[in-house]
């Protein structure tokens, strides 16, 4: 038996699974006690799980970079879930980041929904003249550049 927490549809095991048979057709008395972060699970009056849930702090800033070998572009993707903006300076080895970037930004409040309404955000596009970029809160930013001196 395993205790799980589901965050945004992703299951996370809490502690190690507990070995023990489960008999078909048998009635079990299950009880779960939650006190803040403390969780206790009982089967037939016996404690089988006792733990403190300590969820990991979610990532608030993630960056990836790839090279589009067909087009020769370098593409940088930045996801930011924190509520405050941040300014970054891009330093790409083997490129001239001072040459600028095409930027596409999609930003929306964290609980925005568009189930029966227009989308809560639309992509905004512009051009950065250099390597300094403002990243808005709750956003996904794509930067694209085609440096002339990219090293393989």
mmCIF file of C-alpha atoms in Angstrom:
data_model
loop_
_atom_site.group_PDB
_atom_site.id
_atom_site.type_symbol
_atom_site.label_atom_id
_atom_site.label_comp_id
_atom_site.label_asym_id
_atom_site.label_seq_id
_atom_site.Cartn_x
_atom_site.Cartn_y
_atom_site.Cartn_z
ATOM 1 C CA UNK A 1 0.000 0.000 0.000
ATOM 2 C CA UNK A 2 1.265 3.418 -0.912
ATOM 3 C CA UNK A 3 0.221 6.907 0.102
ATOM 4 C CA UNK A 4 0.307 9.541 -2.651
ATOM 5 C CA UNK A 5 -0.234 13.272 -3.059
ATOM 6 C CA UNK A 6 -1.286 14.555 -6.483
ATOM 7 C CA UNK A 7 -0.071 18.014 -7.556
ATOM 8 C CA UNK A 8 -1.540 19.333 -10.812
ATOM 9 C CA UNK A 9 -2.328 15.784 -11.913
ATOM 10 C CA UNK A 10 1.165 14.449 -11.128
ATOM 11 C CA UNK A 11 1.276 11.752 -8.397
ATOM 12 C CA UNK A 12 4.059 11.836 -5.789
ATOM 13 C CA UNK A 13 4.662 8.905 -3.439
ATOM 14 C CA UNK A 14 4.787 9.934 0.217
ATOM 15 C CA UNK A 15 7.198 7.604 1.942
ATOM 16 C CA UNK A 16 7.871 3.977 1.143
ATOM 17 C CA UNK A 17 5.142 1.491 0.198
ATOM 18 C CA UNK A 18 3.945 -0.719 3.039
ATOM 19 C CA UNK A 19 3.944 -4.432 2.301
ATOM 20 C CA UNK A 20 0.909 -6.436 3.265
ATOM 21 C CA UNK A 21 -1.782 -8.524 1.666
ATOM 22 C CA UNK A 22 -5.125 -7.169 0.556
ATOM 23 C CA UNK A 23 -7.748 -9.894 0.545
ATOM 24 C CA UNK A 24 -10.545 -9.833 -2.023
ATOM 25 C CA UNK A 25 -13.992 -9.732 -0.439
ATOM 26 C CA UNK A 26 -12.702 -8.658 2.995
ATOM 27 C CA UNK A 27 -13.949 -5.462 4.634
ATOM 28 C CA UNK A 28 -11.188 -3.154 5.976
ATOM 29 C CA UNK A 29 -11.639 -0.264 8.396
ATOM 30 C CA UNK A 30 -9.472 2.562 7.014
ATOM 31 C CA UNK A 31 -8.849 5.866 8.806
ATOM 32 C CA UNK A 32 -6.765 8.864 7.725
ATOM 33 C CA UNK A 33 -5.824 11.605 10.192
ATOM 34 C CA UNK A 34 -4.378 14.888 8.947
ATOM 35 C CA UNK A 35 -3.015 17.491 11.345
ATOM 36 C CA UNK A 36 -1.274 20.246 9.387
ATOM 37 C CA UNK A 37 1.480 18.427 7.503
ATOM 38 C CA UNK A 38 1.328 15.339 9.732
ATOM 39 C CA UNK A 39 -0.497 12.377 8.146
ATOM 40 C CA UNK A 40 -1.406 9.092 9.841
ATOM 41 C CA UNK A 41 -3.115 6.197 8.068
ATOM 42 C CA UNK A 42 -4.628 3.237 9.893
ATOM 43 C CA UNK A 43 -5.945 -0.113 8.675
ATOM 44 C CA UNK A 44 -8.091 -2.013 11.143
ATOM 45 C CA UNK A 45 -6.770 0.213 13.953
ATOM 46 C CA UNK A 46 -3.096 -0.433 13.100
ATOM 47 C CA UNK A 47 -0.894 2.490 12.064
ATOM 48 C CA UNK A 48 0.484 1.714 8.597
ATOM 49 C CA UNK A 49 1.677 5.200 7.538
ATOM 50 C CA UNK A 50 2.874 7.978 9.815
ATOM 51 C CA UNK A 51 4.712 10.851 8.180
ATOM 52 C CA UNK A 52 5.046 14.551 7.717
ATOM 53 C CA UNK A 53 4.304 15.780 4.196
ATOM 54 C CA UNK A 54 7.039 18.169 3.136
ATOM 55 C CA UNK A 55 6.261 19.147 -0.456
ATOM 56 C CA UNK A 56 9.204 20.360 -2.476
ATOM 57 C CA UNK A 57 9.355 24.021 -3.279
ATOM 58 C CA UNK A 58 8.216 24.366 -6.876
ATOM 59 C CA UNK A 59 10.668 25.637 -9.421
ATOM 60 C CA UNK A 60 9.998 29.286 -10.141
ATOM 61 C CA UNK A 61 12.477 29.800 -12.959
ATOM 62 C CA UNK A 62 13.526 27.312 -15.645
ATOM 63 C CA UNK A 63 15.709 27.908 -18.705
ATOM 64 C CA UNK A 64 16.624 25.759 -21.687
ATOM 65 C CA UNK A 65 18.575 26.502 -24.854
ATOM 66 C CA UNK A 66 18.731 24.586 -28.118
ATOM 67 C CA UNK A 67 20.229 25.122 -31.531
ATOM 68 C CA UNK A 68 17.983 24.853 -34.557
ATOM 69 C CA UNK A 69 20.559 23.331 -36.894
ATOM 70 C CA UNK A 70 18.317 23.695 -39.959
ATOM 71 C CA UNK A 71 17.811 27.442 -39.490
ATOM 72 C CA UNK A 72 21.052 28.108 -37.613
ATOM 73 C CA UNK A 73 19.171 29.824 -34.779
ATOM 74 C CA UNK A 74 19.776 29.572 -31.054
ATOM 75 C CA UNK A 75 16.472 29.337 -29.168
ATOM 76 C CA UNK A 76 16.252 30.111 -25.445
ATOM 77 C CA UNK A 77 13.088 29.270 -23.500
ATOM 78 C CA UNK A 78 12.452 30.770 -20.065
ATOM 79 C CA UNK A 79 9.525 29.754 -17.843
ATOM 80 C CA UNK A 80 8.848 31.900 -14.773
ATOM 81 C CA UNK A 81 6.109 31.137 -12.238
ATOM 82 C CA UNK A 82 7.058 33.641 -9.524
ATOM 83 C CA UNK A 83 4.942 36.788 -8.994
ATOM 84 C CA UNK A 84 7.762 39.319 -9.430
ATOM 85 C CA UNK A 85 9.592 40.302 -12.632
ATOM 86 C CA UNK A 86 13.294 39.631 -13.088
ATOM 87 C CA UNK A 87 15.960 41.017 -15.414
ATOM 88 C CA UNK A 88 18.443 38.567 -16.939
ATOM 89 C CA UNK A 89 21.645 39.075 -18.908
ATOM 90 C CA UNK A 90 22.214 36.409 -21.556
ATOM 91 C CA UNK A 91 25.741 35.076 -21.938
ATOM 92 C CA UNK A 92 25.967 32.538 -24.764
ATOM 93 C CA UNK A 93 29.357 30.971 -25.379
ATOM 94 C CA UNK A 94 30.365 31.150 -29.034
ATOM 95 C CA UNK A 95 27.740 33.736 -29.994
ATOM 96 C CA UNK A 96 27.435 37.476 -30.151
ATOM 97 C CA UNK A 97 24.521 38.030 -27.750
ATOM 98 C CA UNK A 98 24.939 41.781 -28.254
ATOM 99 C CA UNK A 99 23.395 41.248 -31.706
ATOM 100 C CA UNK A 100 19.936 41.058 -30.165
ATOM 101 C CA UNK A 101 17.056 38.596 -30.011
ATOM 102 C CA UNK A 102 13.549 38.186 -31.354
ATOM 103 C CA UNK A 103 11.356 37.806 -28.261
ATOM 104 C CA UNK A 104 7.924 36.209 -27.849
ATOM 105 C CA UNK A 105 6.284 36.427 -24.411
ATOM 106 C CA UNK A 106 3.140 34.753 -23.129
ATOM 107 C CA UNK A 107 2.130 35.984 -19.657
ATOM 108 C CA UNK A 108 -1.059 35.430 -17.649
ATOM 109 C CA UNK A 109 -2.157 35.466 -14.010
ATOM 110 C CA UNK A 110 -1.562 32.070 -12.365
ATOM 111 C CA UNK A 111 -5.241 31.158 -12.039
ATOM 112 C CA UNK A 112 -6.420 32.559 -15.376
ATOM 113 C CA UNK A 113 -8.795 30.341 -17.262
ATOM 114 C CA UNK A 114 -10.222 30.357 -20.755
ATOM 115 C CA UNK A 115 -12.680 27.495 -20.591
ATOM 116 C CA UNK A 116 -15.607 29.461 -22.058
ATOM 117 C CA UNK A 117 -13.949 32.820 -22.591
ATOM 118 C CA UNK A 118 -11.236 34.245 -24.831
ATOM 119 C CA UNK A 119 -7.700 33.113 -23.972
ATOM 120 C CA UNK A 120 -6.351 34.952 -20.886
ATOM 121 C CA UNK A 121 -3.169 35.948 -22.732
ATOM 122 C CA UNK A 122 -1.895 36.448 -26.245
ATOM 123 C CA UNK A 123 1.730 36.250 -27.371
ATOM 124 C CA UNK A 124 3.543 39.581 -27.473
ATOM 125 C CA UNK A 125 6.458 39.885 -29.894
ATOM 126 C CA UNK A 126 9.261 42.415 -30.055
ATOM 127 C CA UNK A 127 13.012 42.681 -30.591
ATOM 128 C CA UNK A 128 15.687 43.011 -27.916
ATOM 129 C CA UNK A 129 18.650 45.098 -29.071
ATOM 130 C CA UNK A 130 21.129 43.385 -26.718
ATOM 131 C CA UNK A 131 21.661 40.661 -24.115
ATOM 132 C CA UNK A 132 19.550 42.166 -21.298
ATOM 133 C CA UNK A 133 15.993 40.850 -21.044
ATOM 134 C CA UNK A 134 13.138 41.625 -18.649
ATOM 135 C CA UNK A 135 11.152 38.481 -17.748
ATOM 136 C CA UNK A 136 7.605 39.235 -16.552
ATOM 137 C CA UNK A 137 5.938 37.305 -13.726
ATOM 138 C CA UNK A 138 3.944 34.158 -14.581
ATOM 139 C CA UNK A 139 5.314 33.973 -18.101
ATOM 140 C CA UNK A 140 6.884 31.874 -20.821
ATOM 141 C CA UNK A 141 9.479 33.691 -22.924
ATOM 142 C CA UNK A 142 11.107 32.483 -26.145
ATOM 143 C CA UNK A 143 14.223 34.246 -27.423
ATOM 144 C CA UNK A 144 15.633 33.530 -30.857
ATOM 145 C CA UNK A 145 18.857 34.740 -32.427
ATOM 146 C CA UNK A 146 20.845 33.895 -35.535
ATOM 147 C CA UNK A 147 24.433 34.659 -34.650
ATOM 148 C CA UNK A 148 26.872 34.896 -37.509
ATOM 149 C CA UNK A 149 29.793 33.460 -35.550
ATOM 150 C CA UNK A 150 28.170 30.462 -33.814
ATOM 151 C CA UNK A 151 30.745 27.818 -32.950
ATOM 152 C CA UNK A 152 29.744 24.151 -33.596
#
